[in-house]
Amino acid sequence: MSVAGKARKVTTNTLQEMKREGEQITMLTAYDYSLARLVDQGGVDVILVGDSASNVMAGNDTTVPITLDHMIYHAQCVCNAVNRALIVVDMPFGTYQGNSRQALDSAIRIMKESGAHSVKLEGGREVVESIQRILTAGIPVMGHLGLTPQSIYKFGTYTVRAREDAEAEKLIEDAKMLEKAGCFAIVLEKIPAKLAKQVSESISIPTIGIGAGSDVDGQVLVLHDMLGITMDFSPRFLRRYLNLENDIRNAVEQYVSDVRSHDFPSSDEQYE
Ligand code: KIV
């Protein structure tokens, strides 16, 4: 039986074993109880309570405004639903950069108040000290390199990262630093597939790609994007598995029409 098939509960060790055995890791985001339950039942290995909640749940343009309290709330909702998947929670912007004591306090709040299993934070060498401090408390950390949306105002665009040699070399070094610091896996976002392959081959911890090609150790997508709820976002890497935006709008229009025409509720849909 496969490593994933044997795992009644996915742990960081399961993911590392999956990499060793060449099994692809599946990861999706979730932010609420109802969808997290379905994602877990669908057999996904890792559920990311992403700070993309800032975009898809709250309607903000960036991930910058979401707070630690918001992330803990979303993480609590997800934790109430999940039986098998490993739950990773994004540390929001401003809760870990440059101050490892603050990073540790933020990570402890996430773990204590939500019941999640691990945290994720963005960046390379500049956050290594924070990662090491969080790990001293026994909290597993996932890294995130390439396109790091919390730094959008520094980069100015959401285009592919590390196309130039210097940035690519820095990214490889950063990945090695995150591995050495003790991260259990690294998300690689929107970088050339060739570079993602090189990174994945040069470290022993799993890489999970989004817009990073197929030669990585696993894939992640934002749930609302792959379900077709966020149709205004169409990057090349996104595969849509449903077109819920249409289906939901049609259902709502049908409901409005049924109520207005007195079709709903029918005699079977009311009490005597
Ligand atoms: O917040 C998020 O959804 C993420 C994924 C894009 C990896 O960080």
CSV table of C-alpha atoms and ligand atoms in Angstrom, one decimal:
chain,number,residue,atom,x,y,z
A,1,MET,CA,0.0,0.0,0.0
A,2,SER,CA,1.2,3.6,-0.7
A,3,VAL,CA,2.5,5.8,2.1
A,4,ALA,CA,-0.6,8.1,1.7
A,5,GLY,CA,-2.9,5.1,1.6
A,6,LYS,CA,-1.6,3.8,4.9
A,7,ALA,CA,-1.7,7.1,6.8
A,8,ARG,CA,-4.9,7.4,8.9
A,9,LYS,CA,-3.5,10.8,10.0
A,10,VAL,CA,-1.0,12.6,7.9
A,11,THR,CA,2.0,13.9,9.8
A,12,THR,CA,5.1,15.8,8.7
A,13,ASN,CA,6.9,12.4,8.7
A,14,THR,CA,4.3,11.0,6.3
A,15,LEU,CA,5.1,13.8,3.8
A,16,GLN,CA,8.9,13.2,4.1
A,17,GLU,CA,8.3,9.4,3.6
A,18,MET,CA,6.1,10.2,0.5
A,19,LYS,CA,9.0,12.2,-1.0
A,20,ARG,CA,11.4,9.3,-0.3
A,21,GLU,CA,9.0,6.9,-2.0
A,22,GLY,CA,8.3,9.3,-5.0
A,23,GLU,CA,4.6,9.7,-4.1
A,24,GLN,CA,3.1,13.1,-5.0
A,25,ILE,CA,1.7,15.1,-2.1
A,26,THR,CA,-1.7,16.8,-2.5
A,27,MET,CA,-2.5,20.1,-0.8
A,28,LEU,CA,-5.5,22.5,-1.1
A,29,THR,CA,-6.5,25.5,0.9
A,30,ALA,CA,-9.6,25.7,3.1
A,31,TYR,CA,-10.9,28.4,5.4
A,32,ASP,CA,-14.2,27.1,6.8
A,33,TYR,CA,-15.8,24.0,8.3
A,34,SER,CA,-18.1,22.9,5.5
A,35,LEU,CA,-15.5,22.9,2.7
A,36,ALA,CA,-12.7,21.7,4.8
A,37,ARG,CA,-14.8,18.7,5.7
A,38,LEU,CA,-15.3,17.9,2.0
A,39,VAL,CA,-11.6,18.5,1.2
A,40,ASP,CA,-10.5,16.1,4.0
A,41,GLN,CA,-13.0,13.5,2.9
A,42,GLY,CA,-11.7,13.9,-0.7
A,43,GLY,CA,-8.4,12.5,0.5
A,44,VAL,CA,-6.1,15.6,0.3
A,45,ASP,CA,-2.9,15.1,2.4
A,46,VAL,CA,-2.4,18.7,3.5
A,47,ILE,CA,-5.0,21.4,4.1
A,48,LEU,CA,-3.6,24.9,4.1
A,49,VAL,CA,-5.5,27.6,6.0
A,50,GLY,CA,-3.9,30.1,3.6
A,51,ASP,CA,-3.7,33.9,4.1
A,52,SER,CA,-5.3,33.9,0.6
A,53,ALA,CA,-8.4,34.0,2.9
A,54,SER,CA,-7.7,37.7,2.7
A,55,ASN,CA,-8.6,37.6,-1.0
A,56,VAL,CA,-11.2,34.9,-1.4
A,57,MET,CA,-13.0,35.2,2.0
A,58,ALA,CA,-12.7,38.9,2.7
A,59,GLY,CA,-12.4,40.4,-0.8
A,60,ASN,CA,-9.1,42.3,-0.2
A,61,ASP,CA,-6.8,42.9,-3.1
A,62,THR,CA,-3.8,41.5,-1.2
A,63,THR,CA,-2.9,39.2,1.7
A,64,VAL,CA,-1.4,42.0,3.6
A,65,PRO,CA,-4.5,43.1,5.7
A,66,ILE,CA,-5.4,39.8,7.2
A,67,THR,CA,-4.7,39.6,11.0
A,68,LEU,CA,-3.6,36.9,13.3
A,69,ASP,CA,-7.1,36.8,14.9
A,70,HIS,CA,-8.7,36.3,11.5
A,71,MET,CA,-6.3,33.4,10.7
A,72,ILE,CA,-6.9,31.8,14.0
A,73,TYR,CA,-10.7,32.0,13.4
A,74,HIS,CA,-10.4,30.4,10.0
A,75,ALA,CA,-8.0,27.7,11.4
A,76,GLN,CA,-10.5,26.9,14.2
A,77,CYS,CA,-13.2,26.3,11.7
A,78,VAL,CA,-11.0,24.0,9.6
A,79,CYS,CA,-9.7,22.1,12.6
A,80,ASN,CA,-13.3,21.3,13.6
A,81,ALA,CA,-13.8,19.5,10.3
A,82,VAL,CA,-10.6,17.6,9.6
A,83,ASN,CA,-9.8,14.0,10.6
A,84,ARG,CA,-7.0,12.9,8.3
A,85,ALA,CA,-5.1,15.8,6.6
A,86,LEU,CA,-2.2,17.7,8.1
A,87,ILE,CA,-3.3,21.3,8.8
A,88,VAL,CA,-0.9,24.1,8.0
A,89,VAL,CA,-1.8,27.7,8.9
A,90,ASP,CA,-0.3,30.7,7.2
A,91,MET,CA,1.3,33.2,9.6
A,92,PRO,CA,0.0,36.6,8.4
A,93,PHE,CA,2.0,39.5,7.3
A,94,GLY,CA,3.6,41.4,10.2
A,95,THR,CA,3.4,38.6,12.8
A,96,TYR,CA,6.9,37.1,12.2
A,97,GLN,CA,9.2,39.3,10.1
A,98,GLY,CA,12.4,40.5,11.7
A,99,ASN,CA,11.5,39.7,15.3
A,100,SER,CA,11.8,36.0,16.3
A,101,ARG,CA,10.2,36.5,19.7
A,102,GLN,CA,7.1,37.9,18.0
A,103,ALA,CA,7.2,35.1,15.5
A,104,LEU,CA,7.3,32.5,18.3
A,105,ASP,CA,4.4,34.2,20.2
A,106,SER,CA,2.3,34.3,17.0
A,107,ALA,CA,3.0,30.7,16.2
A,108,ILE,CA,2.1,29.6,19.7
A,109,ARG,CA,-1.2,31.5,19.5
A,110,ILE,CA,-2.0,29.7,16.3
A,111,MET,CA,-1.3,26.3,17.7
A,112,LYS,CA,-2.9,26.8,21.1
A,113,GLU,CA,-6.1,28.6,19.9
A,114,SER,CA,-6.8,26.7,16.7
A,115,GLY,CA,-5.6,23.2,17.2
A,116,ALA,CA,-3.7,23.2,13.9
A,117,HIS,CA,-0.6,21.1,13.4
A,118,SER,CA,1.9,23.5,11.9
A,119,VAL,CA,2.5,27.0,10.5
A,120,LYS,CA,3.8,28.4,7.2
A,121,LEU,CA,5.7,31.6,6.6
A,122,GLU,CA,7.1,33.3,3.6
A,123,GLY,CA,10.7,34.1,2.8
A,124,GLY,CA,14.3,32.7,2.9
A,125,ARG,CA,17.4,33.8,4.8
A,126,GLU,CA,15.6,36.9,6.2
A,127,VAL,CA,13.2,34.7,8.3
A,128,VAL,CA,15.5,31.8,9.2
A,129,GLU,CA,16.0,33.2,12.8
A,130,SER,CA,12.2,33.3,13.2
A,131,ILE,CA,11.9,29.7,11.9
A,132,GLN,CA,14.5,28.4,14.3
A,133,ARG,CA,12.9,30.2,17.2
A,134,ILE,CA,9.4,28.7,16.3
A,135,LEU,CA,11.0,25.3,16.0
A,136,THR,CA,12.4,25.5,19.6
A,137,ALA,CA,8.8,25.3,20.8
A,138,GLY,CA,8.3,22.1,18.8
A,139,ILE,CA,6.1,23.7,16.2
A,140,PRO,CA,6.6,22.3,12.7
A,141,VAL,CA,7.3,25.0,10.0
A,142,MET,CA,6.6,25.0,6.2
A,143,GLY,CA,8.6,27.5,4.1
A,144,HIS,CA,7.4,29.4,1.1
A,145,LEU,CA,9.7,30.7,-1.7
A,146,GLY,CA,9.4,32.2,-5.1
A,147,LEU,CA,6.3,34.5,-5.5
A,148,THR,CA,5.7,35.5,-1.9
A,149,PRO,CA,2.4,37.5,-2.0
A,150,GLN,CA,3.0,39.2,1.4
A,151,SER,CA,5.9,41.1,-0.4
A,152,ILE,CA,3.7,42.3,-3.3
A,153,TYR,CA,4.5,46.0,-2.6
A,154,LYS,CA,8.2,45.2,-2.8
A,155,PHE,CA,8.0,43.3,-6.1
A,156,GLY,CA,5.1,45.3,-7.6
A,157,THR,CA,3.7,42.4,-9.7
A,158,TYR,CA,2.5,38.8,-9.4
A,159,THR,CA,4.6,37.7,-12.4
A,160,VAL,CA,6.9,34.6,-12.4
A,161,ARG,CA,9.9,34.9,-10.1
A,162,ALA,CA,13.5,33.9,-10.3
A,163,ARG,CA,13.9,33.9,-14.1
A,164,GLU,CA,17.2,35.6,-13.8
A,165,ASP,CA,20.3,33.6,-12.8
A,166,ALA,CA,21.1,35.6,-9.7
A,167,GLU,CA,17.5,35.3,-8.2
A,168,ALA,CA,17.4,31.6,-9.1
A,169,GLU,CA,20.8,31.0,-7.3
A,170,LYS,CA,19.5,32.9,-4.3
A,171,LEU,CA,16.3,30.8,-4.3
A,172,ILE,CA,18.3,27.5,-4.3
A,173,GLU,CA,20.5,28.8,-1.4
A,174,ASP,CA,17.4,29.9,0.5
A,175,ALA,CA,15.8,26.5,0.0
A,176,LYS,CA,18.9,24.8,1.5
A,177,MET,CA,18.9,27.3,4.4
A,178,LEU,CA,15.2,26.5,5.1
A,179,GLU,CA,16.0,22.8,5.0
A,180,LYS,CA,19.0,23.3,7.4
A,181,ALA,CA,16.9,25.4,9.7
A,182,GLY,CA,14.4,22.5,10.1
A,183,CYS,CA,11.4,23.2,7.8
A,184,PHE,CA,9.5,20.1,7.0
A,185,ALA,CA,8.5,21.2,3.5
A,186,ILE,CA,8.7,24.2,1.2
A,187,VAL,CA,6.0,25.8,-1.1
A,188,LEU,CA,7.5,27.0,-4.4
A,189,GLU,CA,5.2,29.5,-6.0
A,190,LYS,CA,5.3,30.7,-9.6
A,191,ILE,CA,8.9,29.9,-10.6
A,192,PRO,CA,10.2,28.3,-13.8
A,193,ALA,CA,9.6,24.5,-13.8
A,194,LYS,CA,13.3,23.8,-14.5
A,195,LEU,CA,14.3,25.7,-11.4
A,196,ALA,CA,11.7,24.0,-9.3
A,197,LYS,CA,13.1,20.6,-10.4
A,198,GLN,CA,16.6,21.7,-9.5
A,199,VAL,CA,15.4,22.9,-6.0
A,200,SER,CA,13.5,19.6,-5.4
A,201,GLU,CA,16.5,17.5,-6.3
A,202,SER,CA,18.9,19.5,-4.2
A,203,ILE,CA,17.0,19.2,-0.8
A,204,SER,CA,15.7,16.2,1.0
A,205,ILE,CA,12.5,17.8,2.3
A,206,PRO,CA,9.4,17.9,0.1
A,207,THR,CA,8.6,20.8,-2.3
A,208,ILE,CA,5.0,21.7,-3.0
A,209,GLY,CA,4.5,23.6,-6.2
A,210,ILE,CA,1.9,26.2,-7.3
A,211,GLY,CA,2.8,27.3,-10.8
A,212,ALA,CA,6.1,25.5,-10.5
A,213,GLY,CA,5.7,22.7,-12.9
A,214,SER,CA,5.4,18.9,-12.5
A,215,ASP,CA,8.9,18.0,-11.2
A,216,VAL,CA,8.2,18.9,-7.6
A,217,ASP,CA,7.1,16.6,-4.7
A,218,GLY,CA,3.5,17.8,-4.6
A,219,GLN,CA,0.9,20.4,-5.8
A,220,VAL,CA,-1.2,23.0,-4.1
A,221,LEU,CA,-4.1,25.1,-5.4
A,222,VAL,CA,-6.4,27.7,-3.8
A,223,LEU,CA,-9.7,25.8,-3.4
A,224,HIS,CA,-11.9,28.6,-4.6
A,225,ASP,CA,-9.8,28.9,-7.8
A,226,MET,CA,-10.0,25.2,-8.7
A,227,LEU,CA,-13.7,25.0,-7.9
A,228,GLY,CA,-14.3,28.0,-10.3
A,229,ILE,CA,-15.7,30.3,-7.7
A,230,THR,CA,-13.1,33.0,-8.4
A,231,MET,CA,-13.4,33.4,-12.2
A,232,ASP,CA,-11.6,36.7,-12.4
A,233,PHE,CA,-8.3,35.0,-11.5
A,234,SER,CA,-7.0,32.9,-14.4
A,235,PRO,CA,-3.2,32.3,-14.2
A,236,ARG,CA,-1.8,29.7,-16.7
A,237,PHE,CA,-1.0,27.2,-13.9
A,238,LEU,CA,-4.6,27.0,-12.7
A,239,ARG,CA,-6.7,24.0,-13.7
A,240,ARG,CA,-10.4,24.5,-12.9
A,241,TYR,CA,-12.3,21.3,-11.9
A,242,LEU,CA,-15.7,23.0,-11.6
A,243,ASN,CA,-17.4,26.2,-12.7
A,244,LEU,CA,-19.3,26.9,-9.5
A,245,GLU,CA,-19.5,30.6,-10.1
A,246,ASN,CA,-22.1,29.9,-12.9
A,247,ASP,CA,-23.8,27.0,-11.0
A,248,ILE,CA,-24.2,29.1,-7.8
A,249,ARG,CA,-25.4,32.2,-9.6
A,250,ASN,CA,-27.9,30.0,-11.6
A,251,ALA,CA,-29.2,28.4,-8.4
A,252,VAL,CA,-29.7,31.8,-6.7
A,253,GLU,CA,-31.5,33.2,-9.7
A,254,GLN,CA,-33.7,30.1,-9.8
A,255,TYR,CA,-34.5,30.5,-6.1
A,256,VAL,CA,-35.4,34.2,-6.5
A,257,SER,CA,-37.6,33.3,-9.4
A,258,ASP,CA,-39.3,30.5,-7.6
A,259,VAL,CA,-40.1,32.6,-4.5
A,260,ARG,CA,-41.4,35.5,-6.6
A,261,SER,CA,-43.6,33.2,-8.7
A,262,HIS,CA,-44.9,31.4,-5.5
A,263,ASP,CA,-43.5,28.1,-6.9
A,264,PHE,CA,-41.5,27.8,-3.6
A,265,PRO,CA,-42.4,26.5,-1.1
A,266,SER,CA,-44.7,23.9,-2.6
A,267,SER,CA,-47.3,22.0,-0.6
A,268,ASP,CA,-44.7,19.2,0.0
A,269,GLU,CA,-42.3,21.8,1.4
A,270,GLN,CA,-44.5,23.0,4.3
A,271,TYR,CA,-46.0,21.6,7.5
A,272,GLU,CA,-49.7,20.7,8.1
B,1,KIV,O1,-2.3,31.6,1.0
B,1,KIV,C1,-2.2,30.7,0.2
B,1,KIV,O2,-3.3,30.2,-0.3
B,1,KIV,C2,-0.9,30.1,-0.2
B,1,KIV,C3,-0.9,29.2,-1.4
B,1,KIV,C4,-1.0,29.9,-2.6
B,1,KIV,C5,0.3,28.3,-1.4
B,1,KIV,O3,0.0,30.5,0.4
